[in-house]
């Protein structure tokens, strides 16, 4: 036999479909390929996707018709006729699978939403989740998920006419869902409201009885009686942030008088009306005040702030955080023979940072902190009159963060060249962050100061020496002694080699800086 004929004889005969048989559809092929019978999965076909879901799934009409035809088919005659196809049992008739989202209990679904809300906030996540299905809408509407909310008009920054129209539209939406979702709201922030802030605060007073914190940022048009009405309707309200908002001083004073002893935190932006508000605090209207912050933002105010130290200590004896940021604070002189005030026994943070020259001296700082042994953070950036000797005599023994940087001021001032060792000798055990940028300490003085960190010191994690005369040997010893150092700023350090004068962030970068210091040649003096 010829080779070609042998090959043709060995070829497998093509299977011929029986007469009248329907060709196999592509849908059946995908169905058996992705979810075969007995695998525990089934396919769910939608408009634009094909989902593989667990479970037996609903029976298909095409499968049922095919099984019925096979059951009625008779076996072919002959001794070697193939056996008939086994009769397939039709699958149980059920409705469409609702999906895993409807099978999760409501309590578990609310807990899942709560984790996402804690990480990203309720807006816009809950609003988007409520549009998925009815069950998700019910879960997203639970009041316990809406405990912190920030509301801002959607077209903030556009022309006034368009902004007013957007605020009215947003207000109509708030009127619909605030009664059902804000019953457990605790923190409310309003941003860029120009026209309807009055109506929003009225809604908050009606439907937010558990409100504890209110922030108004870049808001205008707050009437004097609105804050008083809110304080009466929300008996747990104890924190108010009015930074960068236009609110009359009479409205704030009335609010503070109504809230009284339950007021804990207050944020203000310094203006011509701030004096009346601070005067209310000085007379003891809010004896339980814990946080007081008065700032001007980026632009510094040229009008000095008159704030008596002793009167503030008497009016707010429970103060824990005091921030006077970017202000030209002009403390009232104590006078001859005047006794010191009661101090702030619970003060933990004092920030007097300023971008311009101020009037804070060692004497003023002593009057402020003579009764504050538990101070943890002291921010004196821009306070050029403060000296290391004045800081050394402070009563606080466990200071953790000390900021003495002079940014843009060192060129116009005569700075001290000695005394930095007094700071590290007193607080080297507890200091975690130290900022000496722009100070005029000499190379030898800085070497003595940073030598206090030698040994098994594991606390220091941030060191800012920008613009100082620190040497390479001093930096090498500090890095070797502080393995936890994660931030090191060596910008504009004139005594260091080129290529090393930059900021290092992270422990890996700091260790690479040490390697470069050990291998680089010494910088010429």
Coordinates of C-alpha atoms in Angstrom, one line a residue:
X1 CA 0.0 0.0 0.0
X2 CA 1.3 3.4 -0.8
X3 CA 2.4 5.6 2.1
X4 CA -0.3 8.2 1.3
X5 CA -3.0 5.6 1.3
X6 CA -1.8 4.1 4.5
X7 CA -1.9 7.5 6.2
X8 CA -5.4 8.1 4.9
X9 CA -6.5 4.6 6.2
X10 CA -5.0 5.4 9.6
X11 CA -6.9 8.7 9.8
X12 CA -9.7 8.7 12.4
X13 CA -13.1 8.9 10.9
X14 CA -14.9 12.2 11.5
X15 CA -17.8 11.9 13.9
X16 CA -21.1 12.5 12.1
X17 CA -23.9 14.1 14.0
X18 CA -27.2 12.2 13.9
X19 CA -29.8 13.6 11.6
X20 CA -31.9 16.3 13.1
X21 CA -29.3 17.1 15.9
X22 CA -28.8 20.7 16.8
X23 CA -25.2 22.1 16.6
X24 CA -23.5 23.0 19.9
X25 CA -23.9 26.6 20.7
X26 CA -21.0 28.8 21.9
X27 CA -23.0 29.8 25.1
X28 CA -23.2 26.1 26.1
X29 CA -19.4 25.7 25.5
X30 CA -18.6 28.7 27.8
X31 CA -21.2 27.4 30.4
X32 CA -19.6 24.0 30.7
X33 CA -16.0 25.4 30.5
X34 CA -16.3 27.9 33.3
X35 CA -18.9 26.3 35.5
X36 CA -19.0 22.5 34.8
X37 CA -21.7 20.4 36.4
X38 CA -20.8 19.4 40.0
X39 CA -18.2 22.2 40.5
X40 CA -20.3 24.1 43.0
X41 CA -20.4 27.2 40.8
X42 CA -22.8 28.7 38.2
X43 CA -22.8 31.5 35.7
X44 CA -24.9 34.6 35.8
X45 CA -25.2 36.5 32.6
X46 CA -26.0 40.3 32.6
X47 CA -26.0 42.9 29.9
X48 CA -22.3 43.4 29.6
X49 CA -20.6 40.7 31.8
X50 CA -20.6 37.0 32.7
X51 CA -20.2 36.3 36.4
X52 CA -19.0 33.0 38.0
X53 CA -20.8 32.7 41.3
X54 CA -20.8 30.0 44.0
X55 CA -23.9 27.8 44.4
X56 CA -25.9 25.6 42.1
X57 CA -27.7 28.6 40.4
X58 CA -31.0 28.7 38.6
X59 CA -31.9 26.2 35.9
X60 CA -31.6 27.4 32.3
X61 CA -34.4 27.0 29.8
X62 CA -32.1 25.8 27.1
X63 CA -30.6 23.1 29.3
X64 CA -34.1 21.9 30.3
X65 CA -35.2 21.6 26.7
X66 CA -32.0 19.7 25.8
X67 CA -32.4 17.3 28.6
X68 CA -36.0 16.7 27.7
X69 CA -35.0 15.8 24.1
X70 CA -32.3 13.4 25.2
X71 CA -34.7 11.7 27.6
X72 CA -37.1 11.0 24.7
X73 CA -34.5 9.9 22.2
X74 CA -34.7 6.1 21.5
X75 CA -31.5 3.9 21.2
X76 CA -30.4 2.9 17.7
X77 CA -31.1 -0.7 16.5
X78 CA -28.3 -3.3 16.3
X79 CA -26.3 -5.4 18.7
X80 CA -23.6 -2.7 19.1
X81 CA -25.8 0.2 19.4
X82 CA -24.4 2.8 21.9
X83 CA -26.1 3.1 25.2
X84 CA -28.7 5.8 25.6
X85 CA -27.7 9.1 27.3
X86 CA -28.4 9.0 31.0
X87 CA -31.4 10.9 31.9
X88 CA -30.4 14.2 33.5
X89 CA -32.3 15.4 36.5
X90 CA -33.6 18.9 36.0
X91 CA -32.2 21.5 38.4
X92 CA -34.5 23.0 41.0
X93 CA -36.5 25.9 39.9
X94 CA -35.6 29.1 41.6
X95 CA -35.7 32.8 41.0
X96 CA -32.7 34.8 40.0
X97 CA -29.8 34.8 42.5
X98 CA -29.8 38.0 44.4
X99 CA -26.0 38.0 44.8
X100 CA -23.7 38.1 47.8
X101 CA -24.5 41.7 48.7
X102 CA -28.1 40.7 49.7
X103 CA -27.0 37.6 51.5
X104 CA -24.8 39.5 54.0
X105 CA -26.6 40.3 57.3
X106 CA -27.4 43.9 57.8
X107 CA -25.3 44.1 61.0
X108 CA -22.2 42.8 59.1
X109 CA -22.8 45.1 56.2
X110 CA -23.0 48.1 58.5
X111 CA -19.7 47.1 60.2
X112 CA -18.0 46.9 56.8
X113 CA -19.3 50.3 55.9
X114 CA -18.1 51.5 59.3
X115 CA -14.5 50.4 58.5
X116 CA -14.5 52.3 55.2
X117 CA -16.1 55.4 56.9
X118 CA -13.4 55.4 59.6
X119 CA -10.7 55.4 56.9
X120 CA -12.1 57.7 54.3
X121 CA -15.1 59.5 55.9
X122 CA -18.8 59.1 55.2
X123 CA -18.7 61.4 52.1
X124 CA -18.7 60.6 49.3
X125 CA -18.6 56.8 50.0
X126 CA -21.9 56.4 51.7
X127 CA -23.7 58.5 49.0
X128 CA -22.3 56.2 46.3
X129 CA -23.0 53.0 48.2
X130 CA -26.6 54.0 48.7
X131 CA -27.2 54.0 45.0
X132 CA -26.1 50.3 44.5
X133 CA -29.3 48.6 45.7
X134 CA -32.0 49.0 48.2
X135 CA -30.2 46.9 50.9
X136 CA -27.1 49.0 50.6
X137 CA -29.2 52.1 50.7
X138 CA -30.7 50.9 54.0
X139 CA -27.2 50.1 55.4
X140 CA -25.7 53.5 54.2
X141 CA -28.6 55.4 55.9
X142 CA -27.8 54.1 59.4
X143 CA -27.2 57.1 61.7
X144 CA -24.2 55.5 63.5
X145 CA -22.2 55.8 60.2
X146 CA -22.8 59.6 60.0
X147 CA -20.8 60.8 63.0
X148 CA -18.3 63.1 61.1
X149 CA -19.5 65.1 58.1
X150 CA -18.0 67.9 56.0
X151 CA -20.4 69.9 53.9
X152 CA -19.3 72.3 51.1
X153 CA -21.3 73.7 48.1
X154 CA -20.3 71.8 44.9
X155 CA -19.4 75.0 42.9
X156 CA -17.3 76.8 45.5
X157 CA -15.1 79.4 44.0
X158 CA -17.4 80.2 41.0
X159 CA -19.2 83.5 40.6
X160 CA -21.6 84.7 43.3
X161 CA -24.8 84.1 41.4
X162 CA -23.9 80.5 40.5
X163 CA -22.7 79.8 44.1
X164 CA -25.9 81.0 45.6
X165 CA -27.9 78.8 43.3
X166 CA -25.8 75.8 44.1
X167 CA -26.1 76.4 47.9
X168 CA -29.9 76.5 47.6
X169 CA -29.9 73.2 45.7
X170 CA -27.6 71.6 48.2
X171 CA -29.7 72.9 51.0
X172 CA -32.8 71.2 49.6
X173 CA -30.9 67.9 49.6
X174 CA -29.9 68.4 53.2
X175 CA -33.5 69.0 54.2
X176 CA -34.4 65.6 52.8
X177 CA -31.8 63.3 54.4
X178 CA -30.6 65.2 57.5
X179 CA -33.7 64.1 59.6
X180 CA -32.9 60.4 58.9
X181 CA -29.1 60.3 59.0
X182 CA -27.8 63.0 61.2
X183 CA -29.4 62.0 64.5
X184 CA -26.0 60.8 65.9
X185 CA -23.8 63.4 64.2
X186 CA -20.9 64.5 66.4
X187 CA -18.6 66.6 64.2
X188 CA -19.9 69.1 61.5
X189 CA -17.6 71.1 59.2
X190 CA -19.0 73.8 56.8
X191 CA -16.7 75.0 54.1
X192 CA -17.2 78.0 51.7
X193 CA -20.8 78.8 52.6
X194 CA -21.6 82.3 51.6
X195 CA -25.4 82.6 51.6
X196 CA -27.1 79.6 53.3
X197 CA -24.9 79.0 56.3
X198 CA -27.7 80.3 58.5
X199 CA -30.2 77.7 57.2
X200 CA -27.7 74.9 57.5
X201 CA -27.0 75.8 61.2
X202 CA -30.7 75.9 61.8
X203 CA -31.1 72.4 60.4
X204 CA -28.2 71.2 62.6
X205 CA -29.9 72.6 65.7
X206 CA -33.1 70.7 64.8
X207 CA -31.7 67.3 63.8
X208 CA -28.2 67.0 65.4
X209 CA -28.8 66.8 69.2
X210 CA -25.4 65.0 69.8
X211 CA -23.2 67.6 68.1
X212 CA -20.0 68.2 69.9
X213 CA -17.7 69.9 67.4
X214 CA -18.6 72.7 64.9
X215 CA -16.2 74.2 62.3
X216 CA -16.9 77.1 60.1
X217 CA -14.2 77.7 57.5
X218 CA -14.6 80.6 55.0
X219 CA -18.2 81.1 55.9
X220 CA -20.1 84.3 56.0
X221 CA -23.5 85.6 57.2
X222 CA -23.7 84.0 60.7
X223 CA -26.3 85.9 62.7
X224 CA -25.7 86.6 66.4
X225 CA -28.7 84.4 67.6
X226 CA -27.8 81.4 65.4
X227 CA -24.8 80.2 67.5
X228 CA -26.8 80.7 70.7
X229 CA -29.7 78.7 69.3
X230 CA -27.3 75.9 68.4
X231 CA -25.7 75.9 71.8
X232 CA -29.1 75.4 73.4
X233 CA -30.3 72.7 71.0
X234 CA -27.0 70.8 71.3
X235 CA -26.2 70.3 75.0
X236 CA -23.0 68.4 74.3
X237 CA -21.4 71.0 72.0
X238 CA -18.0 71.9 73.5
X239 CA -15.7 72.8 70.5
X240 CA -15.9 75.7 68.1
X241 CA -13.6 76.5 65.2
X242 CA -14.1 79.9 63.5
X243 CA -10.8 80.2 61.7
X244 CA -11.0 82.2 58.4
X245 CA -14.7 82.9 58.8
X246 CA -16.5 86.2 59.2
X247 CA -18.5 86.0 62.4
X248 CA -19.4 89.0 64.6
X249 CA -17.7 89.2 68.0
X250 CA -21.1 89.7 69.6
X251 CA -22.3 86.3 68.3
X252 CA -19.2 84.5 69.6
X253 CA -19.4 86.2 73.0
X254 CA -23.0 85.3 73.4
X255 CA -22.2 81.7 72.4
X256 CA -19.4 81.5 75.0
X257 CA -21.6 82.9 77.7
X258 CA -24.3 80.4 76.9
X259 CA -22.0 77.4 76.7
X260 CA -20.0 78.4 79.8
X261 CA -18.1 75.8 81.6
X262 CA -18.7 73.0 79.1
X263 CA -16.5 74.8 76.5
X264 CA -13.3 72.8 75.9
X265 CA -11.7 73.9 72.6
X266 CA -11.7 77.2 70.7
X267 CA -10.0 78.2 67.4
X268 CA -10.0 81.9 66.3
X269 CA -8.4 84.0 63.5
X270 CA -7.0 87.3 64.8
X271 CA -8.8 90.4 63.8
X272 CA -10.1 93.6 65.2
X273 CA -13.0 91.7 66.9
X274 CA -10.8 89.1 68.6
X275 CA -10.1 91.4 71.6
X276 CA -13.7 91.2 72.8
X277 CA -13.7 87.4 72.5
X278 CA -10.5 87.1 74.5
X279 CA -11.8 89.5 77.1
X280 CA -14.7 87.1 77.7
X281 CA -12.2 84.3 78.4
X282 CA -10.1 86.5 80.7
X283 CA -13.0 87.1 83.1
X284 CA -13.5 83.3 83.6
X285 CA -16.5 82.6 81.3
X286 CA -15.0 79.3 80.2
X287 CA -13.0 77.8 83.1
X288 CA -12.8 74.4 81.5
X289 CA -11.2 75.5 78.3
X290 CA -8.5 73.0 77.3
X291 CA -7.4 74.3 73.8
X292 CA -7.0 77.9 72.7
X293 CA -5.6 78.8 69.3
X294 CA -5.4 82.3 67.8
X295 CA -3.6 82.6 64.4
X296 CA -3.4 84.8 61.4
X297 CA -2.6 82.2 58.7
X298 CA 0.2 83.0 56.3
X299 CA -0.1 86.7 56.4
X300 CA 1.2 88.2 59.7
X301 CA -0.9 90.8 61.4
X302 CA 0.9 94.1 62.1
X303 CA -1.4 95.1 65.0
X304 CA 0.1 93.7 68.2
X305 CA -2.1 91.4 70.4
X306 CA -2.6 92.6 73.9
X307 CA -3.0 89.4 76.1
X308 CA -2.2 89.6 79.8
X309 CA -0.5 86.5 81.0
X310 CA -1.7 86.4 84.6
X311 CA -5.3 87.2 83.6
X312 CA -5.3 84.3 81.1
X313 CA -4.0 81.9 83.8
X314 CA -6.8 82.9 86.1
X315 CA -9.5 82.8 83.5
X316 CA -8.5 79.5 81.9
X317 CA -6.7 77.4 84.6
X318 CA -7.3 74.1 82.8
X319 CA -5.6 75.1 79.6
X320 CA -3.6 72.2 78.0
X321 CA -2.8 73.7 74.6
X322 CA -2.0 77.3 73.9
X323 CA -1.2 78.4 70.3
X324 CA -0.5 82.1 69.4
X325 CA 0.6 81.6 65.8
X326 CA 2.2 84.3 63.6
X327 CA 1.1 87.0 65.9
X328 CA 2.9 90.1 67.1
X329 CA 2.1 89.4 70.8
X330 CA 2.9 92.3 73.1
X331 CA 2.6 90.9 76.6
X332 CA 1.7 93.4 79.4
X333 CA 4.6 94.0 81.7
X334 CA 4.3 92.4 85.1
X335 CA 5.4 95.5 87.0
X336 CA 7.5 95.8 90.1
X337 CA 6.6 93.6 93.0
X338 CA 3.8 91.9 91.1
X339 CA 3.4 88.3 92.1
X340 CA 3.4 85.5 89.6
X341 CA 0.1 84.2 88.4
X342 CA -1.2 80.7 89.2
X343 CA 0.3 79.3 85.9
X344 CA -1.0 76.5 83.8
X345 CA -0.6 73.3 85.8
X346 CA -1.9 71.1 83.0
X347 CA -0.2 72.8 80.0
X348 CA 1.3 70.3 77.6
X349 CA 1.8 72.3 74.4
X350 CA 2.9 76.0 73.9
X351 CA 3.3 77.4 70.4
X352 CA 4.5 81.0 69.9
X353 CA 5.9 80.5 66.4
X354 CA 6.1 83.6 64.2
X355 CA 7.5 84.4 60.8
X356 CA 8.5 87.9 61.9
X357 CA 10.1 89.5 64.9
X358 CA 8.1 89.3 68.1
X359 CA 8.4 90.5 71.7
X360 CA 8.5 87.2 73.6
X361 CA 11.5 87.2 75.9
X362 CA 12.9 85.0 78.6
X363 CA 10.9 86.9 81.3
X364 CA 7.6 86.4 79.5
X365 CA 8.3 82.8 78.9
X366 CA 9.1 82.3 82.6
X367 CA 5.8 83.9 83.6
X368 CA 3.9 81.6 81.2
X369 CA 5.6 78.3 82.2
X370 CA 6.6 78.7 85.8
X371 CA 3.8 76.4 86.8
X372 CA 3.8 73.9 83.9
X373 CA 6.1 70.9 84.8
X374 CA 4.3 68.6 82.4
X375 CA 5.1 70.5 79.2
X376 CA 5.8 68.2 76.2
X377 CA 6.0 70.5 73.2
X378 CA 7.6 74.0 73.0
X379 CA 7.5 75.8 69.7
X380 CA 9.5 79.1 69.7
X381 CA 10.3 79.4 66.0
X382 CA 11.0 83.1 65.2
X383 CA 11.4 84.1 68.9
X384 CA 14.9 85.5 68.6
X385 CA 14.9 87.0 72.1
X386 CA 14.8 83.5 73.8
X387 CA 18.2 82.3 74.9
X388 CA 19.4 78.8 76.0
X389 CA 19.9 80.1 79.5
X390 CA 16.3 81.2 79.8
X391 CA 15.1 77.7 78.6
X392 CA 17.4 76.0 81.0
X393 CA 15.6 77.4 84.0
X394 CA 12.1 76.3 83.0
X395 CA 10.5 73.8 85.3
X396 CA 9.5 71.3 82.6
X397 CA 11.8 68.3 82.9
X398 CA 10.4 65.9 80.2
X399 CA 10.2 68.0 77.1
X400 CA 9.8 65.9 73.9
X401 CA 9.7 68.5 71.1
X402 CA 11.7 71.7 71.0
X403 CA 11.6 74.0 68.0
X404 CA 14.0 77.0 68.1
X405 CA 14.4 77.6 64.3
X406 CA 14.9 81.1 62.9
X407 CA 13.7 81.2 59.3
X408 CA 14.7 84.2 57.4
X409 CA 15.6 86.2 60.5
X410 CA 19.2 85.2 61.3
X411 CA 20.7 87.6 58.8
X412 CA 19.3 90.6 60.6
X413 CA 20.0 89.6 64.2
X414 CA 23.0 89.2 66.5
X415 CA 22.6 85.6 67.6
X416 CA 24.2 83.8 70.6
X417 CA 27.2 81.6 69.8
X418 CA 27.2 79.5 73.0
X419 CA 24.7 77.8 75.2
X420 CA 23.2 75.0 73.0
X421 CA 24.8 72.4 75.3
X422 CA 22.5 73.6 78.1
X423 CA 19.4 72.4 76.1
X424 CA 20.7 68.9 75.3
X425 CA 22.1 68.3 78.8
X426 CA 18.7 69.0 80.3
X427 CA 16.4 67.1 77.9
X428 CA 18.6 64.6 76.1
X429 CA 16.7 61.7 77.7
X430 CA 13.3 62.8 76.5
X431 CA 13.8 64.8 73.3
X432 CA 12.4 63.2 70.2
X433 CA 12.5 66.3 67.9
X434 CA 15.0 69.1 68.0
X435 CA 15.0 72.1 65.6
X436 CA 18.1 74.5 65.8
X437 CA 17.9 75.8 62.2
X438 CA 19.3 79.2 61.6
X439 CA 20.9 79.5 65.0
X440 CA 24.4 81.0 65.3
X441 CA 26.1 78.5 67.6
X442 CA 29.7 77.8 66.9
X443 CA 31.2 74.5 65.7
X444 CA 32.6 73.6 69.1
X445 CA 29.4 74.6 70.9
X446 CA 27.3 72.3 68.6
X447 CA 29.8 69.5 69.1
X448 CA 29.4 69.7 72.9
X449 CA 25.6 70.0 72.6
X450 CA 25.1 67.0 70.3
X451 CA 27.7 64.9 72.3
X452 CA 24.9 64.5 74.9
X453 CA 23.2 62.1 72.6
X454 CA 26.1 59.6 72.6
X455 CA 25.5 56.2 74.1
X456 CA 22.4 54.1 74.1
X457 CA 20.0 56.9 73.2
X458 CA 17.0 55.6 71.2
X459 CA 14.5 58.5 71.5
X460 CA 15.7 61.2 69.1
X461 CA 14.0 60.7 65.7
X462 CA 14.1 64.2 64.1
X463 CA 17.0 66.7 64.0
X464 CA 17.0 70.0 62.0
X465 CA 20.4 71.7 61.7
X466 CA 19.7 73.7 58.6
X467 CA 22.0 76.7 58.2
X468 CA 24.1 75.9 61.3
X469 CA 27.9 75.4 61.6
X470 CA 27.8 71.7 62.4
X471 CA 30.7 69.6 61.3
X472 CA 30.9 66.2 59.6
X473 CA 32.4 64.5 62.7
X474 CA 29.6 65.8 64.9
X475 CA 26.9 64.5 62.5
X476 CA 28.6 61.1 62.2
X477 CA 28.6 60.6 66.0
X478 CA 25.0 61.6 66.3
X479 CA 23.8 59.2 63.6
X480 CA 25.8 56.4 65.1
X481 CA 24.4 57.0 68.5
X482 CA 20.7 57.5 67.4
X483 CA 19.7 54.5 65.2
X484 CA 16.1 55.7 65.3
X485 CA 16.9 59.0 63.6
X486 CA 14.4 59.3 60.7
X487 CA 14.8 62.9 59.7
X488 CA 18.0 65.0 59.3
X489 CA 18.1 68.4 57.7
X490 CA 21.6 69.5 56.7
X491 CA 20.7 72.2 54.1
X492 CA 23.0 75.2 53.9
X493 CA 25.4 73.8 56.5
X494 CA 28.6 75.6 55.4
X495 CA 31.0 73.2 57.2
X496 CA 29.9 70.0 55.4
X497 CA 31.3 68.6 52.1
X498 CA 29.4 69.3 48.9
X499 CA 26.7 66.7 48.1
X500 CA 25.7 66.2 51.7
X501 CA 23.9 69.5 52.3
X502 CA 20.3 68.3 51.9
X503 CA 17.4 66.9 53.9
X504 CA 17.4 63.1 54.6
X505 CA 14.0 61.4 55.2
X506 CA 13.8 57.9 56.5
X507 CA 16.3 55.7 58.4
X508 CA 17.8 54.3 55.2
X509 CA 18.7 57.7 53.8
X510 CA 20.1 58.8 57.2
X511 CA 22.4 55.7 57.2
X512 CA 23.5 56.4 53.7
X513 CA 24.4 59.9 54.8
X514 CA 26.6 58.3 57.5
X515 CA 28.4 56.2 54.9
X516 CA 29.0 59.2 52.7
X517 CA 30.4 61.2 55.7
X518 CA 32.8 58.4 56.6
X519 CA 34.1 58.1 53.0
X520 CA 34.1 61.7 51.8
X521 CA 37.2 63.9 52.3
X522 CA 37.0 66.7 54.9
X523 CA 35.5 70.0 53.8
X524 CA 38.0 73.0 53.7
X525 CA 37.2 75.5 56.3

